[in-house]
Coordinates of C-alpha atoms in Angstrom, one line a residue:
Chain A
M109 CA 58.2 9.0 -89.3
I110 CA 60.8 6.3 -88.9
L111 CA 64.4 7.3 -88.7
L112 CA 66.0 5.6 -91.7
P113 CA 69.7 4.9 -91.7
G114 CA 70.4 7.6 -94.4
M115 CA 68.6 10.3 -92.5
A116 CA 71.3 11.2 -90.0
Q117 CA 73.7 11.5 -92.9
T118 CA 71.3 13.6 -94.9
L119 CA 70.9 15.9 -92.0
K120 CA 74.6 16.1 -91.4
A121 CA 75.3 16.8 -95.1
C122 CA 72.7 19.5 -95.3
F123 CA 73.9 21.1 -92.1
R124 CA 77.5 21.2 -93.3
R125 CA 76.5 22.6 -96.7
E126 CA 74.5 25.4 -95.1
L127 CA 77.2 26.3 -92.7
L128 CA 79.8 26.4 -95.4
I129 CA 77.6 28.7 -97.5
G130 CA 76.9 30.8 -94.5
F131 CA 80.5 31.3 -93.7
R132 CA 81.4 32.2 -97.3
N133 CA 78.8 35.0 -97.3
R134 CA 80.0 36.7 -94.2
G135 CA 78.1 39.9 -95.1
D136 CA 74.8 38.1 -94.5
I137 CA 75.9 37.5 -90.9
A138 CA 77.0 41.0 -90.3
N139 CA 74.0 42.8 -91.8
P140 CA 71.4 42.0 -89.2
L141 CA 73.8 42.9 -86.5
I142 CA 74.6 46.3 -88.1
F143 CA 70.8 46.9 -88.5
F144 CA 70.4 46.0 -84.8
L145 CA 73.0 48.5 -83.8
C146 CA 71.6 51.3 -86.1
M147 CA 68.2 50.9 -84.6
L148 CA 69.6 51.1 -81.1
V149 CA 71.3 54.4 -82.0
F150 CA 68.0 55.7 -83.4
I151 CA 66.0 55.2 -80.2
P152 CA 68.0 57.7 -77.9
L153 CA 68.1 60.1 -80.9
G154 CA 64.4 59.8 -81.4
I155 CA 63.1 59.6 -77.8
S156 CA 65.6 60.8 -75.3
P157 CA 69.2 60.0 -74.2
D158 CA 68.1 60.1 -70.5
S159 CA 68.7 56.8 -68.7
Q160 CA 65.5 57.2 -66.7
V161 CA 63.5 57.2 -70.0
L162 CA 65.5 54.5 -71.8
A163 CA 65.8 51.9 -69.0
P164 CA 62.1 51.1 -68.8
L165 CA 61.9 50.8 -72.6
A166 CA 65.0 48.6 -72.9
P167 CA 63.5 45.1 -72.6
G168 CA 60.7 45.7 -75.1
M169 CA 62.8 47.8 -77.5
I170 CA 65.7 45.3 -77.6
W171 CA 63.2 42.5 -78.3
V172 CA 61.3 44.4 -81.0
I173 CA 64.6 45.3 -82.7
A174 CA 65.8 41.7 -82.5
L175 CA 62.5 40.7 -84.1
L176 CA 62.9 43.2 -86.9
A177 CA 66.5 42.2 -87.6
T178 CA 65.5 38.5 -87.9
L179 CA 62.6 39.5 -90.1
L180 CA 64.9 41.3 -92.5
S181 CA 67.3 38.3 -92.8
L182 CA 64.5 35.9 -93.6
D183 CA 63.9 36.4 -97.3
R184 CA 67.4 35.2 -98.0
L185 CA 66.7 31.9 -96.3
F186 CA 65.4 29.9 -99.3
M187 CA 65.9 32.5 -102.0
T188 CA 69.3 31.6 -103.4
D189 CA 68.6 27.9 -103.4
Y190 CA 65.3 28.5 -105.1
E191 CA 66.9 30.7 -107.8
D192 CA 69.8 28.4 -108.7
G193 CA 67.7 25.2 -108.6
S194 CA 69.3 23.5 -105.6
L195 CA 66.0 23.4 -103.8
E196 CA 64.5 21.4 -106.7
Q197 CA 67.4 19.0 -106.5
M198 CA 66.8 18.5 -102.8
L199 CA 63.2 17.8 -103.4
L200 CA 64.1 15.3 -106.2
S201 CA 66.8 13.6 -104.1
G202 CA 64.2 11.4 -102.3
Q203 CA 65.3 12.5 -98.9
P204 CA 62.6 14.1 -96.7
L205 CA 62.4 17.8 -97.3
Y206 CA 61.7 18.1 -93.6
L207 CA 65.3 17.4 -92.8
T208 CA 66.7 19.9 -95.4
T209 CA 64.4 22.5 -94.0
L210 CA 65.3 21.7 -90.4
A211 CA 69.0 22.1 -91.2
K212 CA 68.4 25.3 -93.1
I213 CA 66.5 26.8 -90.2
W214 CA 69.1 25.7 -87.6
V215 CA 71.9 27.3 -89.6
H216 CA 69.8 30.4 -90.2
W217 CA 69.5 30.8 -86.4
M218 CA 73.2 30.2 -85.9
M219 CA 74.0 32.9 -88.4
T220 CA 71.5 35.5 -87.2
G221 CA 69.9 34.7 -83.8
L222 CA 73.0 33.4 -82.1
P223 CA 75.3 36.4 -82.9
L224 CA 72.5 38.7 -82.0
T225 CA 72.1 37.0 -78.7
L226 CA 75.8 37.2 -78.0
L227 CA 76.0 40.9 -78.9
S228 CA 72.9 41.8 -76.9
P229 CA 74.5 42.5 -73.5
L230 CA 76.7 45.1 -75.1
L231 CA 73.7 46.7 -76.7
A232 CA 71.6 46.4 -73.6
R233 CA 74.3 48.5 -71.9
L234 CA 73.7 51.3 -74.4
M235 CA 70.0 51.2 -73.5
F236 CA 70.8 51.3 -69.7
L237 CA 69.2 48.0 -69.0
P238 CA 69.9 47.1 -65.3
S239 CA 72.8 44.7 -65.3
E240 CA 70.9 42.1 -63.2
A241 CA 68.7 41.5 -66.2
F242 CA 71.5 40.7 -68.6
A243 CA 71.5 36.9 -68.0
A244 CA 67.7 36.9 -68.5
L245 CA 68.1 38.9 -71.7
V246 CA 70.6 36.5 -73.1
L247 CA 68.5 33.5 -72.2
S248 CA 65.3 34.9 -73.6
L249 CA 67.0 35.8 -76.9
L250 CA 68.7 32.4 -77.1
L251 CA 65.4 30.6 -77.0
G252 CA 63.3 33.4 -78.6
T253 CA 65.4 34.1 -81.7
A254 CA 65.2 30.3 -82.5
V255 CA 61.4 30.6 -82.4
L256 CA 61.6 33.6 -84.7
S257 CA 63.7 31.6 -87.2
F258 CA 61.4 28.6 -87.1
I259 CA 58.2 30.6 -87.6
G260 CA 59.8 33.0 -90.0
A261 CA 60.9 30.0 -92.2
I262 CA 57.2 29.2 -92.8
G263 CA 56.7 32.7 -94.1
A264 CA 59.9 32.6 -96.2
A265 CA 58.8 29.3 -97.8
L266 CA 55.4 30.7 -98.6
T267 CA 56.7 33.7 -100.4
V268 CA 59.9 32.4 -102.0
A269 CA 58.3 32.1 -105.4
L270 CA 57.2 35.8 -105.4
K271 CA 59.5 38.4 -107.0
R272 CA 59.0 41.0 -104.3
G273 CA 58.1 38.9 -101.3
G274 CA 60.0 40.9 -98.7
L275 CA 57.2 43.1 -97.3
L276 CA 54.6 40.4 -97.7
L277 CA 56.8 38.1 -95.7
S278 CA 56.9 40.5 -92.8
L279 CA 53.2 41.0 -93.0
I280 CA 52.2 37.4 -92.7
V281 CA 54.9 36.5 -90.1
M282 CA 54.5 39.3 -87.7
P283 CA 51.1 38.4 -86.2
L284 CA 52.6 34.9 -85.6
Y285 CA 55.4 36.4 -83.6
V286 CA 53.2 37.8 -80.9
P287 CA 53.6 34.9 -78.4
A288 CA 57.4 34.9 -78.8
L289 CA 57.6 38.7 -78.3
I290 CA 55.4 38.6 -75.2
L291 CA 57.2 35.7 -73.5
G292 CA 60.6 36.9 -74.5
S293 CA 60.3 40.5 -73.4
G294 CA 58.3 39.3 -70.4
I295 CA 61.4 37.3 -69.2
V296 CA 63.6 40.4 -69.3
Q297 CA 60.9 42.6 -67.7
N298 CA 60.5 40.1 -64.9
A299 CA 64.2 40.0 -64.3
V300 CA 64.3 43.8 -64.1
E301 CA 61.6 43.8 -61.5
G302 CA 63.2 40.9 -59.6
F303 CA 60.5 38.3 -60.1
D304 CA 60.9 34.6 -60.6
N305 CA 61.2 33.7 -64.3
Q306 CA 60.8 30.0 -64.4
A307 CA 57.2 30.0 -65.8
Y308 CA 58.1 32.3 -68.7
V309 CA 61.3 30.4 -69.6
A310 CA 59.5 27.1 -69.4
L311 CA 56.7 28.4 -71.7
L312 CA 59.1 29.9 -74.2
A313 CA 61.1 26.6 -74.3
A314 CA 57.9 24.6 -74.8
Y315 CA 56.9 27.0 -77.6
L316 CA 60.3 26.5 -79.2
L317 CA 59.9 22.7 -79.0
L318 CA 56.5 22.9 -80.7
C319 CA 57.9 25.1 -83.4
T320 CA 60.9 22.8 -83.9
M321 CA 58.5 19.9 -84.5
L322 CA 55.9 21.6 -86.6
A323 CA 57.4 24.6 -88.4
P324 CA 59.8 22.6 -90.7
L325 CA 56.8 20.5 -91.7
A326 CA 54.7 23.6 -92.7
A327 CA 57.8 25.1 -94.3
A328 CA 58.5 22.0 -96.3
A329 CA 54.9 21.8 -97.5
A330 CA 55.0 25.5 -98.5
L331 CA 58.3 24.9 -100.4
R332 CA 56.7 22.1 -102.4
V333 CA 53.9 24.5 -103.4
S334 CA 56.4 27.2 -104.3
L335 CA 58.4 24.8 -106.4
D336 CA 55.3 23.7 -108.3
T337 CA 54.6 27.2 -109.6
Chain B
M212 CA 26.6 6.7 -101.0
A213 CA 26.8 8.5 -97.8
W214 CA 29.7 10.6 -99.0
Q215 CA 28.2 11.5 -102.3
W216 CA 27.1 14.9 -101.2
F217 CA 30.7 15.6 -100.2
H218 CA 32.1 14.6 -103.6
R219 CA 29.5 16.6 -105.4
M220 CA 30.4 19.6 -103.3
G221 CA 33.8 19.5 -105.1
S222 CA 32.2 20.5 -108.4
P223 CA 31.9 24.2 -108.8
R224 CA 29.0 23.9 -111.3
W225 CA 27.0 21.7 -109.0
F226 CA 27.6 24.1 -106.1
Y227 CA 26.7 27.1 -108.2
E228 CA 23.4 25.6 -109.3
K229 CA 22.4 23.8 -106.1
F230 CA 23.0 26.8 -103.8
A231 CA 21.2 29.4 -105.9
P232 CA 17.9 28.9 -103.9
W233 CA 19.9 28.7 -100.6
E234 CA 21.4 32.1 -101.4
K235 CA 18.0 33.7 -101.7
G236 CA 16.4 31.9 -98.8
L237 CA 19.2 32.6 -96.4
A238 CA 19.3 36.3 -97.5
I239 CA 15.6 36.7 -96.7
I240 CA 15.8 34.9 -93.3
A241 CA 19.0 36.7 -92.3
V242 CA 17.7 40.2 -93.2
I243 CA 14.4 39.6 -91.4
L244 CA 16.2 38.4 -88.3
L245 CA 18.7 41.2 -88.4
V246 CA 15.9 43.8 -88.7
V247 CA 13.9 42.1 -85.9
G248 CA 16.9 41.7 -83.6
A249 CA 18.1 45.2 -84.2
I250 CA 14.7 46.8 -83.5
W251 CA 14.2 44.6 -80.5
G252 CA 17.6 45.1 -79.1
L253 CA 18.0 48.8 -79.9
G254 CA 14.5 49.9 -79.3
F255 CA 12.6 47.6 -76.9
S256 CA 15.1 45.8 -74.6
P257 CA 15.6 47.6 -71.3
A258 CA 18.5 50.0 -70.9
E259 CA 21.5 48.8 -69.0
R260 CA 21.5 49.8 -65.3
L261 CA 24.9 51.4 -65.2
Q262 CA 25.7 52.2 -68.9
G263 CA 22.2 53.3 -69.9
N264 CA 21.4 53.3 -73.6
S265 CA 25.1 53.1 -74.8
A266 CA 25.1 49.4 -73.9
R267 CA 22.7 48.7 -76.7
I268 CA 25.6 48.5 -79.1
L269 CA 26.1 45.1 -77.5
Y270 CA 23.6 43.7 -80.0
I271 CA 25.8 44.7 -82.9
H272 CA 29.2 44.2 -81.3
V273 CA 29.0 40.8 -79.6
P274 CA 27.7 38.8 -82.5
A275 CA 30.3 40.4 -84.8
A276 CA 33.1 39.3 -82.5
I277 CA 31.7 35.8 -82.2
V278 CA 31.2 35.2 -85.9
A279 CA 34.6 36.9 -86.7
M280 CA 36.3 34.2 -84.6
A281 CA 34.2 31.4 -86.1
G282 CA 35.1 32.7 -89.6
Y283 CA 38.7 31.9 -89.0
Y284 CA 38.0 28.3 -88.2
V285 CA 35.8 28.1 -91.3
M286 CA 38.8 29.3 -93.2
A287 CA 41.3 27.0 -91.6
I288 CA 39.0 23.9 -92.0
S289 CA 38.4 24.8 -95.6
G290 CA 42.2 25.1 -96.0
A291 CA 42.7 21.6 -94.5
V292 CA 40.0 20.1 -96.7
G293 CA 41.5 21.7 -99.7
L294 CA 45.0 20.5 -99.0
I295 CA 43.9 16.9 -98.2
W296 CA 41.2 16.3 -100.8
R297 CA 42.4 18.9 -103.3
M298 CA 38.9 20.3 -103.6
K299 CA 38.5 23.4 -105.7
M300 CA 35.5 24.5 -103.7
A301 CA 37.4 24.4 -100.4
F302 CA 39.9 26.9 -101.6
I303 CA 37.0 29.1 -102.9
S304 CA 35.4 28.9 -99.4
L305 CA 38.8 29.8 -97.8
K306 CA 39.1 32.9 -99.8
C307 CA 35.6 34.1 -99.2
A308 CA 35.8 33.3 -95.5
A309 CA 39.0 35.4 -95.2
H310 CA 37.3 38.4 -96.7
I311 CA 34.1 38.2 -94.8
G312 CA 35.9 37.3 -91.6
A313 CA 38.2 40.3 -91.9
V314 CA 35.2 42.7 -92.4
L315 CA 33.5 41.2 -89.3
T316 CA 36.7 41.5 -87.2
F317 CA 36.9 45.1 -88.2
L318 CA 33.3 45.7 -87.4
A319 CA 33.8 44.1 -84.0
L320 CA 36.8 46.4 -83.3
F321 CA 35.1 49.5 -84.6
T322 CA 31.9 49.0 -82.6
G323 CA 34.0 48.1 -79.6
A324 CA 35.8 51.4 -79.9
L325 CA 32.5 53.3 -80.2
W326 CA 31.2 51.5 -77.1
G327 CA 34.4 52.1 -75.2
K328 CA 34.2 55.9 -75.5
P329 CA 31.0 56.5 -73.4
T330 CA 31.7 53.5 -71.1
W331 CA 35.4 53.6 -70.4
G332 CA 36.1 57.1 -71.6
T333 CA 38.5 55.9 -74.3
Y334 CA 38.2 54.6 -77.8
W335 CA 41.1 52.2 -77.3
E336 CA 42.5 50.3 -74.4
W337 CA 45.2 47.6 -74.6
D338 CA 42.9 45.1 -73.0
A339 CA 43.5 41.4 -73.7
R340 CA 40.5 40.8 -75.8
M341 CA 40.9 43.9 -77.9
T342 CA 44.5 43.2 -78.5
S343 CA 43.9 39.6 -79.6
T344 CA 41.1 40.7 -81.8
L345 CA 43.4 43.2 -83.5
V346 CA 46.0 40.4 -84.0
L347 CA 43.2 38.3 -85.5
L348 CA 42.5 41.1 -88.0
L349 CA 46.2 41.1 -88.8
L350 CA 46.1 37.3 -89.4
Y351 CA 43.2 37.8 -91.8
L352 CA 44.9 40.6 -93.6
G353 CA 48.0 38.5 -94.0
I354 CA 46.0 35.7 -95.7
I355 CA 44.2 38.2 -98.0
A356 CA 47.6 39.7 -98.9
L357 CA 49.2 36.4 -99.6
Q358 CA 46.1 35.4 -101.7
S359 CA 46.3 38.4 -103.9
A360 CA 50.1 38.4 -104.3
Y361 CA 50.1 35.2 -106.5
S362 CA 49.0 35.5 -110.0
N363 CA 48.9 31.7 -110.2
Q364 CA 45.6 30.6 -108.7
E365 CA 46.8 27.2 -107.5
A366 CA 49.8 28.6 -105.6
A367 CA 47.6 31.4 -104.1
D368 CA 45.1 28.8 -102.8
K369 CA 47.7 26.3 -101.4
T370 CA 49.9 28.8 -99.8
S371 CA 47.1 30.6 -98.1
A372 CA 45.7 27.3 -96.9
I373 CA 49.0 26.4 -95.3
L374 CA 49.1 29.9 -93.7
A375 CA 45.5 29.5 -92.4
L376 CA 46.5 26.2 -90.8
V377 CA 49.6 27.6 -89.2
G378 CA 47.5 30.5 -87.9
S379 CA 44.9 28.2 -86.5
I380 CA 47.5 26.3 -84.4
N381 CA 48.9 29.7 -83.3
I382 CA 45.6 31.4 -82.4
P383 CA 45.1 29.6 -79.0
I384 CA 48.8 30.3 -78.2
I385 CA 48.3 34.0 -79.2
Y386 CA 45.2 34.3 -77.1
L387 CA 46.8 32.8 -74.0
S388 CA 50.0 34.8 -74.3
V389 CA 48.1 38.0 -74.7
K390 CA 46.1 37.2 -71.6
F391 CA 49.3 36.4 -69.8
W392 CA 50.8 39.7 -70.9
N393 CA 47.8 41.6 -70.0
T394 CA 47.6 40.3 -66.4
L395 CA 51.3 41.1 -66.0
H396 CA 51.1 44.7 -67.2
Q397 CA 48.0 46.1 -65.9
G398 CA 45.8 43.6 -64.1
A399 CA 42.1 43.5 -64.7
T400 CA 41.3 47.2 -64.7
I401 CA 38.3 46.9 -67.0
K402 CA 35.9 44.1 -67.3
I403 CA 33.4 44.2 -70.1
T404 CA 31.0 41.9 -68.3
G405 CA 31.0 40.8 -64.7
E406 CA 30.1 37.4 -63.3
S407 CA 26.4 38.4 -63.3
S408 CA 24.4 36.6 -65.9
I409 CA 22.4 38.5 -68.5
D410 CA 18.7 39.0 -68.0
A411 CA 16.3 37.3 -70.3
S412 CA 14.9 40.6 -71.6
M413 CA 18.4 41.3 -73.0
A414 CA 19.4 37.7 -73.8
Y415 CA 16.7 37.0 -76.3
P416 CA 17.4 39.9 -78.6
L417 CA 21.1 39.1 -78.3
I418 CA 20.6 35.4 -79.2
T419 CA 18.4 36.6 -82.1
M420 CA 21.2 38.8 -83.3
I421 CA 23.9 36.1 -83.0
L422 CA 21.7 33.8 -85.0
A423 CA 21.1 36.5 -87.6
Y424 CA 24.8 37.2 -87.9
Y425 CA 25.6 33.5 -88.4
L426 CA 22.9 33.2 -91.1
A427 CA 24.1 36.4 -92.7
F428 CA 27.6 34.9 -92.7
A429 CA 26.3 31.8 -94.4
W430 CA 24.4 33.9 -96.9
L431 CA 27.4 36.1 -97.7
M432 CA 29.6 33.1 -98.0
I433 CA 27.4 31.5 -100.5
A434 CA 26.9 34.7 -102.5
H435 CA 30.6 35.4 -102.5
M436 CA 31.5 31.8 -103.4
R437 CA 29.0 31.7 -106.3
A438 CA 30.5 34.9 -107.7
E439 CA 34.0 33.5 -107.2
I440 CA 33.0 30.3 -109.1
L441 CA 31.9 32.4 -112.1
Q442 CA 35.1 34.3 -111.9
R443 CA 37.3 31.2 -111.8
E444 CA 35.4 29.1 -114.2
R445 CA 34.9 31.9 -116.7
K446 CA 36.6 29.8 -119.5
T447 CA 34.3 26.8 -119.2
V448 CA 31.4 26.2 -121.5
W449 CA 28.7 26.2 -118.8
V450 CA 29.6 29.6 -117.5
Q451 CA 29.8 31.0 -121.0
D452 CA 26.4 29.5 -121.8
L453 CA 25.1 31.0 -118.6
V454 CA 26.3 34.4 -119.7
K455 CA 24.8 34.1 -123.1
E456 CA 21.4 33.0 -121.6
S457 CA 21.3 36.0 -119.4
E458 CA 21.9 38.3 -122.3

């Protein structure tokens, strides 16, 4: 794909629009965070408040909950634009749908993954995660939640035309989340045990790059199909 | 001229009529091979030195696992062909491969669990291969669920084709990451097969069974696809004529 002169402007315009919409619906930013917090309260209640029990569970649990929180926010990604017809206009505008999708996914990550990442050390404290693993947790979530947004966008685009796509969306996306979960929680686990993390971080970053290239492509193709129906 | 067969393949009617004898022929060969392989493997091949007779489930389990994996690629390639050339038949093949593949994956997991009990003392172990096979089953189920969620056939076909392609890019990554995770968490506590190569007295029935499973897969694909063609083309004249004839 050649970078046409108009493309940078399109990307910028889409990005601004999405950000503006995001900030005007502040509830959508808060909801996944509140969900994240609720789940973290449930774990000690359901298992044990003992720090000896919780600390070993912390890396995996925090990651699984982050994954679920992202999953719950996904069905809103294209839904409103699909319903009010904006998505159709974007398709008709002649600009590549790839760019629109890319901008949407970026902003989705900024509205869900990024706040979640910033909040994570606080929540890790509640789970008695050793403090030397905090930096690793933030780094893994920073890269990992972006992967979750990118892959999740494919699922959201595939199910946007369905009336009740929410559960189906989780069903088709979750198996694809396996590598992100393994690498992400692996980074934190390694940091807890005091091992070197470079290999894991490099792999997760490479996976993120792959997703950045390919996921908007698949999502845009899926949106085209969804708009046809 | 060379591509004529490929273009013809796009016609459901041509496929339905042309593959009727194939369905019968493959069914006969596959069933014979399955029976021969099963009797040979379960009855006449030597018992394994350490595991005794329980290792005989190998002849059911290994081919199922191999063909289950191959089924995913049949599905993904069908999806790609369908999206690129917009062939009706490719989408039909995708749907059928998803169903048969899911059943085979389940069979592989189930027989694996049965084999695990006498050999490892547990039905389930979070071993790399078992975990990735379970994820494979989830991928299959996701595609089947997406297929059945749409009432519009074209949307169902295209969305599941995209998902199959995304999955096929992800499968190697999933396999590698699960392997990575497995070595991190527990090391190689259990190895299904060591480095030692398999003896010919066990290899031949196994090869027979693998071949039988592949042929059975092809047979079931054709049978399922022909049924699906009738279902999808039920409003056309030729299908209605066919129904009238059979009455």
